[in-house]
Structures are given as structure tokens and as C-alpha cells.
Amino acid sequence: MWGADVSDDGVYHLYVAVALQQALYGLGWAAGARLLPASRPAMRAWAAFSLCTAAGLGLAVMRPLLPPWVGVVGANVFLLLPFVLVWRAVELFFGLPPHRGWQGALALGLLATLVYLGPAPEQSTTRAWVMLLAIGGIIGAAALRSHGPMRHEFGPVVAWVVHLPGLLAALVLLAVLAGVAASPHRHLQDLASLDLALPLGYGMLLACNGIHLAYGGMQLTRLARRLLHLSRHDGLTGLLNRRAMHDVLQDEWQRHLRLGSGFALLMLDLDHFKQVNDRWGHHAGDLALVHTARLLDRQLRPTDRASRHGGEEFLLLLPGVDGLTALQVAERLRQQLQADPVALDDGMRLGLTVSIGVAGLAPGDDGVAALLRRADAALYQAKADGRNQVSLAPDPPPPPQGPPNRQRLAQGSRRARADEF
Ligand SMILES: Nc1nc2c(ncn2[C@@H]2O[C@H](COP(=O)(O)OP(=O)(O)OP(=O)(O)O)[C@@H](O)[C@H]2O)c(=O)[nH]1
């Protein structure tokens, strides 16, 4: 780098290894960018950073075979300017407001400085100054800039594990410069010596691996979280999907068995929804579903859960609530939906009504499926009674008399687990 001697066998092989590693990471990021459109800009920046540093290291190790302008200045340009891409990639990864102007000015300034210094050996010390100062400064600034968002998204431990080495590396680089500058005994030319080429090579190896592993790991974590979210939520409304609600209901049933806590279910079905689609189009139907989901989300307590149960059908779980109270909640929701028409794209207002079946957990219910069947029957009743109304399911016959025993509880629990809905 900057004309430092890499002819020693150990240093040469180390730099070749780092170059190959960077090239491979670069190809990996480029492939990732093709596969994941949502993360493409940041991945492209990482790919460009990796491939440019690979090219820079390649030129540095081939320096004896190349003209000085290519072997020295070219290598330094390819090694230094990609660090501006690190700054860019970090901003893109966390969706931070871009600093394109500063980044462009920095890249141009560094390019002009390297060209101005040229390949002459007597400038190697100044080149080293410029390189170390810029790399240390950019790594430190990128770490500081991304610390808050990284902490927020991945937690303080991850943020410090990723940033501490980066900040330490930046401090070490700047301390080396300050130490050399302050010491009357050490000549600045030391920076270009073989002594520094080896630790710097290892430093690059560790830093590059650290950057790729940290950001690759965070990318995978993000992806895994996204997949988990998609597998449990309805894509249109953002509410829980049927499978996730199944798990929530089983948990609530287990809580009931342990603590005796009650709960109620509301099954909602938009009225004449087929006509909405037929008359106003499928997009208007989708808007109506989103509108309904938002209303439910706004109106329910934080402990209540709402899911999209099927096409135009929603299921609500109200913990700690009996059937009569749930009936009042249902009536309130019915009135609110009726009073709040959907705003269509062309400014039209589309009125909606809903029928709601309500069932509160009763002693005769031996599992979630039984309660669901009762809520479904109540919904059917509300539809049959003319729609735009709520209906409460009658309690099932109480279980045979006698003290509840462990065997019955266990039976209920097993049945609940086997429940399909
Ligand atoms: N736009 C849109 N429509 C959907 C979606 N899922 C289901 N549907 C439609 O919802 C309609 C449901 O129609 P029906 O089951 O006949 O019920 P309905 O017309 O609401 O009649 P009642 O329930 O008896 O009042 C069908 O036309 C489905 O195509 C969706 O995601 N988006």
C-alpha cells in the first residue's frame, strides 16, 4: 500500500489472500443483491467496496511488474476510495438520510490528493498519512453514525460487538499517526517500512472479515425476522393470519386451564362483500378489508388479538371478557364500521356493514374448536337474521356434575391441542 514493500514472501501471500477473500465476498454480495431486491442498494455498495479493495490489493502485490502510476497511485485509489462506499453502505443498510454531497466531495478530494502526490517514493510517507487518516476517519465516522440505528434494531450487545473493533481500529490508526508525528526519534518514513506492512495486512484481514460477517449476519437476521413476520401475518391487512391465531388461541386455552381465566371470540364477516368486488372492483374490495383491519386495530385493547380468518372474515380474541361484555364490544364495532365508510381512490365513499358472531367461554366448552364452532354458528345466525347485526351464541350444556379432576383437565388439554380450525 502507498508504495510500502510487499515483496517479502509472508506479506505478499497475506495480501494475495486478503485480495482473494475480498473478491469472493464481493461476488457473494453481488449475488445477494440480485436475489434480494429490498436490500439491493446496500448490497451493491458492499459488493463494490469488496471488489475495489480486491483490485487495489491485486495492484499492490503486482507493483513490481506495473508502471508506478498504476502500481502505486492506482492501487491506492482502489484501496482508499472504497472506504467512502463503506460510509454509503452503512447509510443504505439502515435507511439513514444520505450524505451524497459529502461522500462525493470526499472521494474527489482523496482522488485529487493521491494523483497530486503521484507515485514518487519520496512521497510514500505523505501517502501513508493520507491513507491512514482517511481510512481511520471514515471507519470511525461510519461506526458512530450507525451505532444508534444498530442498537435500536439489533440491540446494544450487537451494536457494541460490531462497533468496538471498528472504533478501536480507527483509534489505533490515528494513534500511530499521532505517535509518529510527535516522536522526534521516529522518522515518518517508518510508515512505509515492511514492519508496518505485515500488521496492516492482518488488520485489513480482520477488519474486512469483521465488516462482512457483521453486516452479513445482520442481513440474515433481518431476513429471518421478515420471513417469520410474513409467516404469521396476513400480507394485505397486516393482522395475524389464521395459523398464528391458532397458536394464540391454544396459548389462551392453556392459560384458561391453568388459571381459570375466561375469554371470548368475535367472528366478523363483511356483508355482501361479493357485491363490493363485483360493483367497485377487486381493488376497492382490498381497500375495504384494510379499512376494516385498521378500525379493529384502533378499537381493540392492547391485550386483544385480531386475525384475518379467511377472505372477508376476521376473528377477534378478547381475553378476560365474558360473552355479554364481548357482545357490547361487538355492537360498538358494528356501529363504528357502519359510521365510517371506506374512502376509495376516486374520492367515492363506500359504506360497509358487518355481521358478528360472539361466543364467550363457558364451562361446557371442551376446547378452542368448540368455542369457534359456537362463534361461527352465532355469525350464521346474524347473517340469517338479516345481516348488519351481532349475535351471541348460547352457552353449551354444562359438563356432568362432579369435581373437576386432573383426568378431565388433561383430556381437555389434549383435545385442545388436536383442535383444527
Ligand atoms: N377484494 C378482495 N376480495 C376478497 C378477498 N378474499 C375474498 N374476497 C371475496 O369476498 C367475497 C366473499 O363473498 P361471499 O362469501 O359470497 O360473501 P358475501 O358476498 O360477503 O355475502 P354474505 O357474507 O352472505 O353477506 C368473494 O367475492 C371473494 O372473492 C380479498 O383478499 N380481496
PDB file of N, CA and C in Angstrom, residues 232 234 237-246 248-249 266 268 293 296 300 304-310 313-317 421:
ATOM      1  N   ARG A 232     -46.557 -15.268   9.807  1.00  0.00           N
ATOM      2  CA  ARG A 232     -47.551 -15.131  10.872  1.00  0.00           C
ATOM      3  C   ARG A 232     -48.543 -13.988  10.639  1.00  0.00           C
ATOM      4  N   ASP A 234     -51.045 -11.596   7.833  1.00  0.00           N
ATOM      5  CA  ASP A 234     -51.721 -11.519   6.542  1.00  0.00           C
ATOM      6  C   ASP A 234     -51.079 -10.398   5.727  1.00  0.00           C
ATOM      7  N   THR A 237     -53.667  -7.092   5.124  1.00  0.00           N
ATOM      8  CA  THR A 237     -54.123  -6.249   6.242  1.00  0.00           C
ATOM      9  C   THR A 237     -53.081  -6.066   7.337  1.00  0.00           C
ATOM     10  N   GLY A 238     -52.078  -6.928   7.378  1.00  0.00           N
ATOM     11  CA  GLY A 238     -51.071  -6.847   8.438  1.00  0.00           C
ATOM     12  C   GLY A 238     -51.532  -7.482   9.747  1.00  0.00           C
ATOM     13  N   LEU A 239     -52.762  -7.985   9.791  1.00  0.00           N
ATOM     14  CA  LEU A 239     -53.231  -8.663  11.012  1.00  0.00           C
ATOM     15  C   LEU A 239     -52.592 -10.052  11.092  1.00  0.00           C
ATOM     16  N   LEU A 240     -52.734 -10.695  12.253  1.00  0.00           N
ATOM     17  CA  LEU A 240     -52.270 -12.084  12.367  1.00  0.00           C
ATOM     18  C   LEU A 240     -52.991 -12.924  11.320  1.00  0.00           C
ATOM     19  N   ASN A 241     -52.319 -13.970  10.827  1.00  0.00           N
ATOM     20  CA  ASN A 241     -53.025 -14.871   9.913  1.00  0.00           C
ATOM     21  C   ASN A 241     -53.650 -16.021  10.713  1.00  0.00           C
ATOM     22  N   ARG A 242     -54.280 -16.895   9.991  1.00  0.00           N
ATOM     23  CA  ARG A 242     -55.048 -17.956  10.658  1.00  0.00           C
ATOM     24  C   ARG A 242     -54.145 -18.869  11.498  1.00  0.00           C
ATOM     25  N   ARG A 243     -52.955 -19.186  10.935  1.00  0.00           N
ATOM     26  CA  ARG A 243     -52.055 -20.099  11.648  1.00  0.00           C
ATOM     27  C   ARG A 243     -51.570 -19.465  12.959  1.00  0.00           C
ATOM     28  N   ALA A 244     -51.203 -18.181  12.873  1.00  0.00           N
ATOM     29  CA  ALA A 244     -50.703 -17.508  14.075  1.00  0.00           C
ATOM     30  C   ALA A 244     -51.812 -17.413  15.118  1.00  0.00           C
ATOM     31  N   MET A 245     -53.041 -17.136  14.650  1.00  0.00           N
ATOM     32  CA  MET A 245     -54.154 -17.031  15.598  1.00  0.00           C
ATOM     33  C   MET A 245     -54.411 -18.390  16.261  1.00  0.00           C
ATOM     34  N   HIS A 246     -54.205 -19.450  15.499  1.00  0.00           N
ATOM     35  CA  HIS A 246     -54.367 -20.795  16.070  1.00  0.00           C
ATOM     36  C   HIS A 246     -53.435 -20.943  17.278  1.00  0.00           C
ATOM     37  N   VAL A 248     -52.109 -18.516  19.079  1.00  0.00           N
ATOM     38  CA  VAL A 248     -52.543 -17.596  20.141  1.00  0.00           C
ATOM     39  C   VAL A 248     -53.704 -18.213  20.924  1.00  0.00           C
ATOM     40  N   LEU A 249     -54.634 -18.818  20.206  1.00  0.00           N
ATOM     41  CA  LEU A 249     -55.808 -19.411  20.872  1.00  0.00           C
ATOM     42  C   LEU A 249     -55.407 -20.596  21.744  1.00  0.00           C
ATOM     43  N   LEU A 266     -64.906 -13.203  18.794  1.00  0.00           N
ATOM     44  CA  LEU A 266     -65.823 -12.489  17.895  1.00  0.00           C
ATOM     45  C   LEU A 266     -65.469 -12.895  16.476  1.00  0.00           C
ATOM     46  N   LEU A 268     -66.208 -11.940  12.702  1.00  0.00           N
ATOM     47  CA  LEU A 268     -66.816 -10.865  11.901  1.00  0.00           C
ATOM     48  C   LEU A 268     -66.796 -11.242  10.424  1.00  0.00           C
ATOM     49  N   ALA A 293     -59.567  -3.747   8.919  1.00  0.00           N
ATOM     50  CA  ALA A 293     -58.482  -4.201   9.802  1.00  0.00           C
ATOM     51  C   ALA A 293     -57.956  -3.033  10.638  1.00  0.00           C
ATOM     52  N   LEU A 296     -60.336  -2.228  13.433  1.00  0.00           N
ATOM     53  CA  LEU A 296     -60.253  -3.206  14.529  1.00  0.00           C
ATOM     54  C   LEU A 296     -59.004  -2.948  15.365  1.00  0.00           C
ATOM     55  N   LEU A 300     -59.403  -2.029  19.465  1.00  0.00           N
ATOM     56  CA  LEU A 300     -59.221  -3.091  20.459  1.00  0.00           C
ATOM     57  C   LEU A 300     -58.199  -2.707  21.513  1.00  0.00           C
ATOM     58  N   ASP A 304     -56.030  -7.549  23.388  1.00  0.00           N
ATOM     59  CA  ASP A 304     -56.890  -8.259  22.442  1.00  0.00           C
ATOM     60  C   ASP A 304     -56.074  -8.618  21.196  1.00  0.00           C
ATOM     61  N   ARG A 305     -56.499  -9.644  20.495  1.00  0.00           N
ATOM     62  CA  ARG A 305     -55.791 -10.038  19.271  1.00  0.00           C
ATOM     63  C   ARG A 305     -56.794 -10.150  18.136  1.00  0.00           C
ATOM     64  N   ALA A 306     -56.374  -9.707  16.950  1.00  0.00           N
ATOM     65  CA  ALA A 306     -57.248  -9.767  15.767  1.00  0.00           C
ATOM     66  C   ALA A 306     -56.526 -10.506  14.655  1.00  0.00           C
ATOM     67  N   SER A 307     -57.271 -11.309  13.929  1.00  0.00           N
ATOM     68  CA  SER A 307     -56.645 -12.006  12.790  1.00  0.00           C
ATOM     69  C   SER A 307     -57.588 -11.963  11.600  1.00  0.00           C
ATOM     70  N   ARG A 308     -56.997 -12.142  10.425  1.00  0.00           N
ATOM     71  CA  ARG A 308     -57.844 -12.332   9.239  1.00  0.00           C
ATOM     72  C   ARG A 308     -58.035 -13.828   9.116  1.00  0.00           C
ATOM     73  N   HIS A 309     -59.278 -14.236   9.269  1.00  0.00           N
ATOM     74  CA  HIS A 309     -59.572 -15.661   9.385  1.00  0.00           C
ATOM     75  C   HIS A 309     -59.747 -16.310   8.012  1.00  0.00           C
ATOM     76  N   GLY A 310     -60.169 -15.514   7.059  1.00  0.00           N
ATOM     77  CA  GLY A 310     -60.388 -16.005   5.703  1.00  0.00           C
ATOM     78  C   GLY A 310     -60.642 -14.799   4.842  1.00  0.00           C
ATOM     79  N   GLU A 313     -63.414 -12.413   6.339  1.00  0.00           N
ATOM     80  CA  GLU A 313     -63.794 -12.827   7.691  1.00  0.00           C
ATOM     81  C   GLU A 313     -62.653 -12.545   8.669  1.00  0.00           C
ATOM     82  N   PHE A 314     -62.984 -11.993   9.816  1.00  0.00           N
ATOM     83  CA  PHE A 314     -61.981 -11.656  10.834  1.00  0.00           C
ATOM     84  C   PHE A 314     -62.342 -12.355  12.131  1.00  0.00           C
ATOM     85  N   LEU A 315     -61.306 -12.691  12.907  1.00  0.00           N
ATOM     86  CA  LEU A 315     -61.539 -13.342  14.198  1.00  0.00           C
ATOM     87  C   LEU A 315     -60.859 -12.509  15.280  1.00  0.00           C
ATOM     88  N   LEU A 316     -61.585 -12.211  16.344  1.00  0.00           N
ATOM     89  CA  LEU A 316     -61.022 -11.439  17.445  1.00  0.00           C
ATOM     90  C   LEU A 316     -61.026 -12.275  18.715  1.00  0.00           C
ATOM     91  N   LEU A 317     -59.944 -12.165  19.464  1.00  0.00           N
ATOM     92  CA  LEU A 317     -59.858 -12.825  20.768  1.00  0.00           C
ATOM     93  C   LEU A 317     -59.818 -11.744  21.825  1.00  0.00           C
ATOM     94  N   PHE A 421     -58.886 -25.666  13.224  1.00  0.00           N
ATOM     95  CA  PHE A 421     -59.915 -24.686  12.924  1.00  0.00           C
ATOM     96  C   PHE A 421     -59.569 -23.948  11.652  1.00  0.00           C
TER      97      PHE A 421
END
